[in-house]
Amino acid sequence: MQRIAPISRLYKPLIRTSWHSPPRRSISSIPASISPSQSEIKNRQLSPQNLEIAIRSLHHDGLVVVENVVPHESLDRLNKKMAEDAYTLQSKKQNSPYNYNPGNIQQDPPPVQKYFDPEIFLNPVATQITTTALGPVPKWTFCSGNTAMPPTAEHPPACQPVHSDADFDHPTHPFAYVVNVPLITMTPANGSTEVWLGTHTDSGLHVQEGMHGDRASGQIQLDVLEKRKMVRPPSQPVVPKGAIVLRDLRLWHAGIGNQTDDVRVMLAMIHFAPWYRNPMRLELAEDLKSLIQSQTSLEIPTDWVTGSEAMSRYLNRGFGNSYDFSQRP
């Protein structure tokens, strides 16, 4: 009697060894996560080996996580202030800068020296990666955050539609990376972002709905999502406190409702390629001028205002899709 190979063997991927055909591997939906050594953390730079992993992950997946590179004390101090600010923004109700649904708020950090820790906002590991990926001296022109609010009777947990932040005609090669810094550990329970790895290369207006500038712009068409699930389904990873997440601006993702009692803030800073002609500028307090102008790794176009002006204006920003991340001709 002929013996039948087990199912696992029948469907085992073919392993190729020729130099022009790399081995086929199963495609994971879980992001690559780098745990730097104590030496790397002390020197505030990844080793060449870990830097290669970061660049490879951005190229193939559009996202990478690097753990243990932001001091917890700095995060705690900023989180206390931003959690308080989140309730101020929520009290504006329909006038709050929410993204798709009122439970997900666009929220800027206070742009003054008291709350501006370089280990968070000018993290050298994040800059090392974006500089390697985008070219020397990327431009930092956007600094905000996405806050998942605790549920209320009026606003139970709700998910955003799957979307791309690149809701405009954009290059098909990398041009911008978002540096996300969660202020607390992100979990599926408190609204860790759902990510669709690998979709940065499929992004474009041909798969999107909604016009740029609308709250609902950038949504990925439902039939496209169903097809993509068959190739590589999404995931909602746990991101530990102290980690940074680098994400290709084009990657499909969705904010997920917070089911806990704690505000969950995730900072979002965008580094654009030095050749990318986006005209946005940061607005920062003058007490940060010497720190910002001493930077040599990033170009930081800035409008300077007094500390009192900065504190009176930073909670009066637009919602996420009202920003224009496109470039000039």
mmCIF file of C-alpha atoms in Angstrom:
data_model
loop_
_atom_site.group_PDB
_atom_site.id
_atom_site.type_symbol
_atom_site.label_atom_id
_atom_site.label_comp_id
_atom_site.label_asym_id
_atom_site.label_seq_id
_atom_site.Cartn_x
_atom_site.Cartn_y
_atom_site.Cartn_z
ATOM 1 C CA MET A 1 0.000 0.000 0.000
ATOM 2 C CA GLN A 2 1.267 3.418 -0.898
ATOM 3 C CA ARG A 3 2.097 5.513 2.155
ATOM 4 C CA ILE A 4 0.584 9.001 2.285
ATOM 5 C CA ALA A 5 2.755 11.739 3.698
ATOM 6 C CA PRO A 6 1.331 13.689 6.632
ATOM 7 C CA ILE A 7 -0.580 16.854 5.744
ATOM 8 C CA SER A 8 2.174 18.988 7.292
ATOM 9 C CA ARG A 9 4.667 17.433 4.885
ATOM 10 C CA LEU A 10 2.412 17.711 1.877
ATOM 11 C CA TYR A 11 2.109 21.440 2.400
ATOM 12 C CA LYS A 12 5.628 22.108 3.582
ATOM 13 C CA PRO A 13 7.055 25.139 1.719
ATOM 14 C CA LEU A 14 9.682 24.410 -0.889
ATOM 15 C CA ILE A 15 13.153 25.401 0.341
ATOM 16 C CA ARG A 16 15.306 26.965 -2.331
ATOM 17 C CA THR A 17 19.041 27.358 -1.905
ATOM 18 C CA SER A 18 20.122 29.255 -5.031
ATOM 19 C CA TRP A 19 21.514 32.716 -4.406
ATOM 20 C CA HIS A 20 18.793 34.437 -6.429
ATOM 21 C CA SER A 21 15.879 32.615 -4.725
ATOM 22 C CA PRO A 22 15.898 33.087 -0.937
ATOM 23 C CA PRO A 23 14.108 30.458 1.193
ATOM 24 C CA ARG A 24 10.360 30.912 1.573
ATOM 25 C CA ARG A 25 9.200 31.547 5.135
ATOM 26 C CA SER A 26 5.793 31.811 6.677
ATOM 27 C CA ILE A 27 4.708 35.438 6.984
ATOM 28 C CA SER A 28 4.101 36.484 10.564
ATOM 29 C CA SER A 29 1.552 39.123 11.529
ATOM 30 C CA ILE A 30 3.494 39.941 14.705
ATOM 31 C CA PRO A 31 5.891 42.916 14.390
ATOM 32 C CA ALA A 32 9.609 42.412 14.834
ATOM 33 C CA SER A 33 10.754 43.572 18.263
ATOM 34 C CA ILE A 34 14.352 44.476 19.077
ATOM 35 C CA SER A 35 15.687 44.206 22.648
ATOM 36 C CA PRO A 36 18.903 46.256 22.741
ATOM 37 C CA SER A 37 21.794 45.142 24.925
ATOM 38 C CA GLN A 38 22.831 47.127 27.987
ATOM 39 C CA SER A 39 25.752 48.463 25.973
ATOM 40 C CA GLU A 40 23.426 49.688 23.211
ATOM 41 C CA ILE A 41 21.129 51.324 25.757
ATOM 42 C CA LYS A 42 24.080 53.017 27.470
ATOM 43 C CA ASN A 43 25.510 54.263 24.172
ATOM 44 C CA ARG A 44 22.015 55.159 22.905
ATOM 45 C CA GLN A 45 22.747 53.510 19.557
ATOM 46 C CA LEU A 46 21.833 50.152 18.079
ATOM 47 C CA SER A 47 24.544 47.757 16.997
ATOM 48 C CA PRO A 48 24.986 47.238 13.253
ATOM 49 C CA GLN A 49 23.227 43.893 13.604
ATOM 50 C CA ASN A 50 20.147 45.334 15.331
ATOM 51 C CA LEU A 51 20.101 48.318 13.009
ATOM 52 C CA GLU A 52 19.970 45.887 10.089
ATOM 53 C CA ILE A 53 16.980 44.135 11.697
ATOM 54 C CA ALA A 54 15.227 47.497 12.081
ATOM 55 C CA ILE A 55 15.806 48.499 8.462
ATOM 56 C CA ARG A 56 14.828 45.067 7.151
ATOM 57 C CA SER A 57 11.623 45.141 9.208
ATOM 58 C CA LEU A 58 10.696 48.595 7.944
ATOM 59 C CA HIS A 59 11.355 47.445 4.387
ATOM 60 C CA HIS A 60 9.353 44.194 4.583
ATOM 61 C CA ASP A 61 6.750 44.951 7.267
ATOM 62 C CA GLY A 62 6.549 48.748 7.402
ATOM 63 C CA LEU A 63 6.965 48.671 11.195
ATOM 64 C CA VAL A 64 9.448 47.768 13.939
ATOM 65 C CA VAL A 65 9.424 47.913 17.756
ATOM 66 C CA VAL A 66 12.538 48.773 19.791
ATOM 67 C CA GLU A 67 12.234 48.081 23.521
ATOM 68 C CA ASN A 68 13.826 49.684 26.607
ATOM 69 C CA VAL A 69 15.058 52.926 25.049
ATOM 70 C CA VAL A 70 12.918 55.529 26.878
ATOM 71 C CA PRO A 71 13.289 56.085 30.663
ATOM 72 C CA HIS A 72 10.109 55.268 32.576
ATOM 73 C CA GLU A 73 10.394 58.318 34.845
ATOM 74 C CA SER A 74 10.219 60.625 31.830
ATOM 75 C CA LEU A 75 7.180 58.781 30.524
ATOM 76 C CA ASP A 76 5.420 58.928 33.899
ATOM 77 C CA ARG A 77 5.906 62.674 34.213
ATOM 78 C CA LEU A 78 4.532 63.382 30.748
ATOM 79 C CA ASN A 79 1.718 60.849 31.083
ATOM 80 C CA LYS A 80 0.373 62.527 34.218
ATOM 81 C CA LYS A 81 0.036 65.850 32.390
ATOM 82 C CA MET A 82 -1.321 64.440 29.136
ATOM 83 C CA ALA A 83 -3.899 62.239 30.887
ATOM 84 C CA GLU A 84 -5.257 65.369 32.564
ATOM 85 C CA ASP A 85 -5.248 67.202 29.226
ATOM 86 C CA ALA A 86 -7.099 64.308 27.588
ATOM 87 C CA TYR A 87 -10.143 64.882 29.789
ATOM 88 C CA THR A 88 -10.004 68.599 28.949
ATOM 89 C CA LEU A 89 -10.148 67.733 25.264
ATOM 90 C CA GLN A 90 -12.886 65.146 25.795
ATOM 91 C CA SER A 91 -15.042 67.781 27.531
ATOM 92 C CA LYS A 92 -15.209 69.672 24.221
ATOM 93 C CA LYS A 93 -17.433 66.846 22.942
ATOM 94 C CA GLN A 94 -18.129 67.287 19.211
ATOM 95 C CA ASN A 95 -15.569 70.095 19.092
ATOM 96 C CA SER A 96 -12.781 67.864 20.365
ATOM 97 C CA PRO A 97 -10.049 66.885 17.865
ATOM 98 C CA TYR A 98 -11.178 63.277 17.577
ATOM 99 C CA ASN A 99 -10.181 60.843 14.868
ATOM 100 C CA TYR A 100 -13.088 58.898 13.333
ATOM 101 C CA ASN A 101 -14.806 58.436 16.705
ATOM 102 C CA PRO A 102 -14.876 60.459 19.976
ATOM 103 C CA GLY A 103 -13.030 57.765 21.882
ATOM 104 C CA ASN A 104 -9.830 58.369 19.897
ATOM 105 C CA ILE A 105 -8.490 61.890 20.334
ATOM 106 C CA GLN A 106 -5.705 63.731 18.535
ATOM 107 C CA GLN A 107 -3.656 65.256 21.347
ATOM 108 C CA ASP A 108 -0.508 67.390 21.322
ATOM 109 C CA PRO A 109 2.005 67.225 24.172
ATOM 110 C CA PRO A 110 2.744 70.494 26.005
ATOM 111 C CA PRO A 111 5.530 72.129 23.918
ATOM 112 C CA VAL A 112 7.526 73.651 26.778
ATOM 113 C CA GLN A 113 10.793 72.700 28.424
ATOM 114 C CA LYS A 114 9.128 71.410 31.606
ATOM 115 C CA TYR A 115 7.602 68.461 29.742
ATOM 116 C CA PHE A 116 10.039 68.134 26.841
ATOM 117 C CA ASP A 117 12.458 65.302 27.581
ATOM 118 C CA PRO A 118 14.948 64.735 24.729
ATOM 119 C CA GLU A 119 14.925 60.993 25.503
ATOM 120 C CA ILE A 120 11.303 61.014 24.357
ATOM 121 C CA PHE A 121 11.112 63.633 21.629
ATOM 122 C CA LEU A 122 14.658 63.466 20.274
ATOM 123 C CA ASN A 123 15.304 59.815 20.984
ATOM 124 C CA PRO A 124 18.708 58.992 19.471
ATOM 125 C CA VAL A 125 17.803 55.396 18.588
ATOM 126 C CA ALA A 126 14.719 56.533 16.679
ATOM 127 C CA THR A 127 16.795 59.117 14.827
ATOM 128 C CA GLN A 128 19.514 56.550 14.096
ATOM 129 C CA ILE A 129 16.936 54.347 12.395
ATOM 130 C CA THR A 130 15.142 57.080 10.426
ATOM 131 C CA THR A 131 18.449 58.601 9.329
ATOM 132 C CA THR A 132 19.600 55.225 8.051
ATOM 133 C CA ALA A 133 16.290 54.575 6.284
ATOM 134 C CA LEU A 134 15.574 58.029 4.854
ATOM 135 C CA GLY A 135 18.967 59.682 4.439
ATOM 136 C CA PRO A 136 20.925 62.202 6.509
ATOM 137 C CA VAL A 137 19.100 64.804 8.597
ATOM 138 C CA PRO A 138 15.407 63.892 8.223
ATOM 139 C CA LYS A 139 12.870 66.668 8.837
ATOM 140 C CA TRP A 140 10.747 66.550 11.973
ATOM 141 C CA THR A 141 7.666 68.641 11.245
ATOM 142 C CA PHE A 142 4.838 66.943 13.167
ATOM 143 C CA CYS A 143 4.505 66.290 16.893
ATOM 144 C CA SER A 144 1.227 65.098 18.343
ATOM 145 C CA GLY A 145 -0.342 62.002 19.855
ATOM 146 C CA ASN A 146 -3.248 59.587 19.680
ATOM 147 C CA THR A 147 -5.184 59.031 22.875
ATOM 148 C CA ALA A 148 -7.581 56.150 23.489
ATOM 149 C CA MET A 149 -10.060 57.299 26.124
ATOM 150 C CA PRO A 150 -11.631 55.068 28.781
ATOM 151 C CA PRO A 151 -15.186 54.033 27.899
ATOM 152 C CA THR A 152 -18.221 55.949 29.122
ATOM 153 C CA ALA A 153 -21.947 55.290 28.876
ATOM 154 C CA GLU A 154 -22.082 57.910 26.145
ATOM 155 C CA HIS A 155 -19.051 56.568 24.282
ATOM 156 C CA PRO A 156 -18.437 52.808 24.667
ATOM 157 C CA PRO A 157 -15.234 51.388 23.146
ATOM 158 C CA ALA A 158 -15.211 51.867 19.385
ATOM 159 C CA CYS A 159 -12.687 51.018 16.691
ATOM 160 C CA GLN A 160 -11.454 53.233 13.892
ATOM 161 C CA PRO A 161 -11.840 52.007 10.337
ATOM 162 C CA VAL A 162 -8.660 50.545 8.888
ATOM 163 C CA HIS A 163 -6.908 53.433 7.178
ATOM 164 C CA SER A 164 -3.649 54.914 5.964
ATOM 165 C CA ASP A 165 -2.353 58.270 7.172
ATOM 166 C CA ALA A 166 -1.050 58.858 3.656
ATOM 167 C CA ASP A 167 -4.468 59.926 2.331
ATOM 168 C CA PHE A 168 -3.025 61.742 -0.684
ATOM 169 C CA ASP A 169 -1.143 60.942 -3.876
ATOM 170 C CA HIS A 170 2.240 59.931 -2.505
ATOM 171 C CA PRO A 171 5.510 58.289 -3.575
ATOM 172 C CA THR A 172 5.659 54.520 -3.811
ATOM 173 C CA HIS A 173 9.007 54.470 -2.006
ATOM 174 C CA PRO A 174 9.576 55.323 1.685
ATOM 175 C CA PHE A 175 9.336 59.027 2.460
ATOM 176 C CA ALA A 176 8.168 59.295 6.079
ATOM 177 C CA TYR A 177 8.260 57.295 9.288
ATOM 178 C CA VAL A 178 6.085 57.863 12.325
ATOM 179 C CA VAL A 179 7.897 57.576 15.654
ATOM 180 C CA ASN A 180 5.319 56.364 18.172
ATOM 181 C CA VAL A 181 6.116 56.486 21.886
ATOM 182 C CA PRO A 182 3.460 54.935 24.152
ATOM 183 C CA LEU A 183 3.440 56.555 27.590
ATOM 184 C CA ILE A 184 2.224 53.319 29.204
ATOM 185 C CA THR A 185 2.325 49.691 28.111
ATOM 186 C CA MET A 186 -0.090 49.232 25.198
ATOM 187 C CA THR A 187 -2.235 46.108 25.180
ATOM 188 C CA PRO A 188 -5.300 44.936 23.269
ATOM 189 C CA ALA A 189 -7.358 45.889 26.340
ATOM 190 C CA ASN A 190 -6.308 49.555 26.430
ATOM 191 C CA GLY A 191 -6.319 50.106 22.692
ATOM 192 C CA SER A 192 -3.035 48.957 21.211
ATOM 193 C CA THR A 193 -3.082 49.917 17.534
ATOM 194 C CA GLU A 194 -4.135 47.237 15.057
ATOM 195 C CA VAL A 195 -1.469 46.981 12.357
ATOM 196 C CA TRP A 196 -1.543 45.383 8.915
ATOM 197 C CA LEU A 197 2.072 44.494 8.279
ATOM 198 C CA GLY A 198 3.368 44.739 4.743
ATOM 199 C CA THR A 199 0.575 46.975 3.454
ATOM 200 C CA HIS A 200 2.845 50.013 3.067
ATOM 201 C CA THR A 201 3.731 48.757 -0.401
ATOM 202 C CA ASP A 202 0.048 48.340 -1.363
ATOM 203 C CA SER A 203 -1.015 51.780 -0.168
ATOM 204 C CA GLY A 204 -2.431 54.447 -2.468
ATOM 205 C CA LEU A 205 -5.584 56.291 -3.409
ATOM 206 C CA HIS A 206 -6.722 53.303 -5.486
ATOM 207 C CA VAL A 207 -7.533 51.354 -2.274
ATOM 208 C CA GLN A 208 -8.834 54.275 -0.204
ATOM 209 C CA GLU A 209 -12.142 56.026 0.376
ATOM 210 C CA GLY A 210 -12.857 59.595 1.479
ATOM 211 C CA MET A 211 -11.294 62.905 0.477
ATOM 212 C CA HIS A 212 -8.181 64.279 2.142
ATOM 213 C CA GLY A 213 -9.095 66.580 5.016
ATOM 214 C CA ASP A 214 -12.314 64.743 5.901
ATOM 215 C CA ARG A 215 -12.488 62.924 9.234
ATOM 216 C CA ALA A 216 -13.134 59.717 7.316
ATOM 217 C CA SER A 217 -10.404 60.037 4.679
ATOM 218 C CA GLY A 218 -7.851 57.320 4.039
ATOM 219 C CA GLN A 219 -10.172 54.391 4.803
ATOM 220 C CA ILE A 220 -9.209 51.161 3.085
ATOM 221 C CA GLN A 221 -11.967 49.646 0.948
ATOM 222 C CA LEU A 222 -13.684 46.703 2.624
ATOM 223 C CA ASP A 223 -13.254 44.288 -0.273
ATOM 224 C CA VAL A 224 -9.535 45.076 -0.318
ATOM 225 C CA LEU A 225 -9.308 44.330 3.404
ATOM 226 C CA GLU A 226 -11.017 40.964 2.991
ATOM 227 C CA LYS A 227 -8.533 39.949 0.310
ATOM 228 C CA ARG A 228 -5.607 41.136 2.398
ATOM 229 C CA LYS A 229 -6.721 39.054 5.404
ATOM 230 C CA MET A 230 -6.181 35.943 3.318
ATOM 231 C CA VAL A 231 -2.562 36.953 2.697
ATOM 232 C CA ARG A 232 -1.562 38.374 6.069
ATOM 233 C CA PRO A 233 -4.163 39.155 8.743
ATOM 234 C CA PRO A 234 -3.752 42.095 11.134
ATOM 235 C CA SER A 235 -2.415 41.956 14.674
ATOM 236 C CA GLN A 236 -2.793 44.024 17.819
ATOM 237 C CA PRO A 237 0.595 43.722 19.529
ATOM 238 C CA VAL A 238 1.544 44.394 23.127
ATOM 239 C CA VAL A 239 4.084 47.245 23.202
ATOM 240 C CA PRO A 240 5.906 47.553 26.538
ATOM 241 C CA LYS A 241 6.434 50.841 28.317
ATOM 242 C CA GLY A 242 9.816 52.283 27.365
ATOM 243 C CA ALA A 243 9.597 51.085 23.768
ATOM 244 C CA ILE A 244 9.388 53.068 20.559
ATOM 245 C CA VAL A 245 7.522 52.009 17.427
ATOM 246 C CA LEU A 246 8.604 53.144 13.988
ATOM 247 C CA ARG A 247 5.901 52.895 11.341
ATOM 248 C CA ASP A 248 5.876 53.683 7.636
ATOM 249 C CA LEU A 249 3.342 56.495 7.156
ATOM 250 C CA ARG A 250 1.668 54.463 4.405
ATOM 251 C CA LEU A 251 0.966 51.379 6.556
ATOM 252 C CA TRP A 252 -2.683 50.399 7.099
ATOM 253 C CA HIS A 253 -3.719 50.496 10.738
ATOM 254 C CA ALA A 254 -6.673 51.186 13.038
ATOM 255 C CA GLY A 255 -7.165 52.619 16.505
ATOM 256 C CA ILE A 256 -8.917 50.150 18.795
ATOM 257 C CA GLY A 257 -11.268 51.090 21.620
ATOM 258 C CA ASN A 258 -9.905 51.346 25.160
ATOM 259 C CA GLN A 259 -11.728 48.963 27.515
ATOM 260 C CA THR A 260 -9.826 49.953 30.677
ATOM 261 C CA ASP A 261 -10.196 52.785 33.186
ATOM 262 C CA ASP A 262 -6.894 54.430 32.267
ATOM 263 C CA VAL A 263 -6.183 56.949 29.521
ATOM 264 C CA ARG A 264 -3.779 55.487 26.951
ATOM 265 C CA VAL A 265 -1.578 58.094 25.241
ATOM 266 C CA MET A 266 0.727 57.284 22.332
ATOM 267 C CA LEU A 267 2.901 60.102 20.983
ATOM 268 C CA ALA A 268 3.260 60.423 17.220
ATOM 269 C CA MET A 269 6.168 62.272 15.628
ATOM 270 C CA ILE A 270 6.851 62.178 11.908
ATOM 271 C CA HIS A 271 10.331 62.193 10.381
ATOM 272 C CA PHE A 272 10.228 63.038 6.668
ATOM 273 C CA ALA A 273 13.009 62.278 4.200
ATOM 274 C CA PRO A 274 15.331 65.278 3.666
ATOM 275 C CA TRP A 275 14.229 65.502 0.035
ATOM 276 C CA TYR A 276 10.516 65.418 0.887
ATOM 277 C CA ARG A 277 9.016 68.881 0.509
ATOM 278 C CA ASN A 278 6.408 69.010 3.265
ATOM 279 C CA PRO A 279 5.903 72.623 4.478
ATOM 280 C CA MET A 280 4.668 71.902 8.024
ATOM 281 C CA ARG A 281 6.432 73.419 11.027
ATOM 282 C CA LEU A 282 6.421 72.774 14.757
ATOM 283 C CA GLU A 283 5.314 75.423 17.239
ATOM 284 C CA LEU A 284 7.485 75.351 20.365
ATOM 285 C CA ALA A 285 8.123 77.555 23.367
ATOM 286 C CA GLU A 286 11.194 79.777 23.292
ATOM 287 C CA ASP A 287 12.708 78.015 26.314
ATOM 288 C CA LEU A 288 13.391 75.066 23.977
ATOM 289 C CA LYS A 289 15.236 77.103 21.350
ATOM 290 C CA SER A 290 18.804 76.346 22.460
ATOM 291 C CA LEU A 291 18.078 72.610 22.717
ATOM 292 C CA ILE A 292 16.361 72.396 19.342
ATOM 293 C CA GLN A 293 18.864 74.538 17.485
ATOM 294 C CA SER A 294 21.759 72.475 18.828
ATOM 295 C CA GLN A 295 20.449 69.371 17.069
ATOM 296 C CA THR A 296 22.504 68.149 14.125
ATOM 297 C CA SER A 297 20.741 64.835 13.379
ATOM 298 C CA LEU A 298 17.347 66.340 12.517
ATOM 299 C CA GLU A 299 16.120 69.403 10.668
ATOM 300 C CA ILE A 300 13.383 70.924 12.819
ATOM 301 C CA PRO A 301 11.483 73.814 11.167
ATOM 302 C CA THR A 302 10.005 75.733 14.096
ATOM 303 C CA ASP A 303 7.844 78.739 14.858
ATOM 304 C CA TRP A 304 8.886 80.111 18.261
ATOM 305 C CA VAL A 305 6.352 81.499 20.708
ATOM 306 C CA THR A 306 6.442 82.496 24.359
ATOM 307 C CA GLY A 307 5.802 79.874 26.993
ATOM 308 C CA SER A 308 2.416 81.344 27.856
ATOM 309 C CA GLU A 309 1.410 81.397 24.178
ATOM 310 C CA ALA A 310 2.528 77.798 23.758
ATOM 311 C CA MET A 311 0.516 76.608 26.751
ATOM 312 C CA SER A 312 -2.590 78.524 25.696
ATOM 313 C CA ARG A 313 -2.592 77.109 22.153
ATOM 314 C CA TYR A 314 -1.361 73.518 22.169
ATOM 315 C CA LEU A 315 -4.771 72.025 23.039
ATOM 316 C CA ASN A 316 -6.469 73.861 20.174
ATOM 317 C CA ARG A 317 -5.144 71.773 17.294
ATOM 318 C CA GLY A 318 -6.967 69.968 14.501
ATOM 319 C CA PHE A 319 -7.866 66.296 14.191
ATOM 320 C CA GLY A 320 -5.442 63.951 12.490
ATOM 321 C CA ASN A 321 -6.800 64.026 8.934
ATOM 322 C CA SER A 322 -6.880 67.823 8.918
ATOM 323 C CA TYR A 323 -3.084 67.864 8.708
ATOM 324 C CA ASP A 324 -1.502 67.832 5.279
ATOM 325 C CA PHE A 325 1.393 65.397 5.026
ATOM 326 C CA SER A 326 1.777 65.799 1.258
ATOM 327 C CA GLN A 327 4.673 67.577 -0.417
ATOM 328 C CA ARG A 328 4.938 70.612 -2.638
ATOM 329 C CA PRO A 329 5.785 70.129 -6.318
#
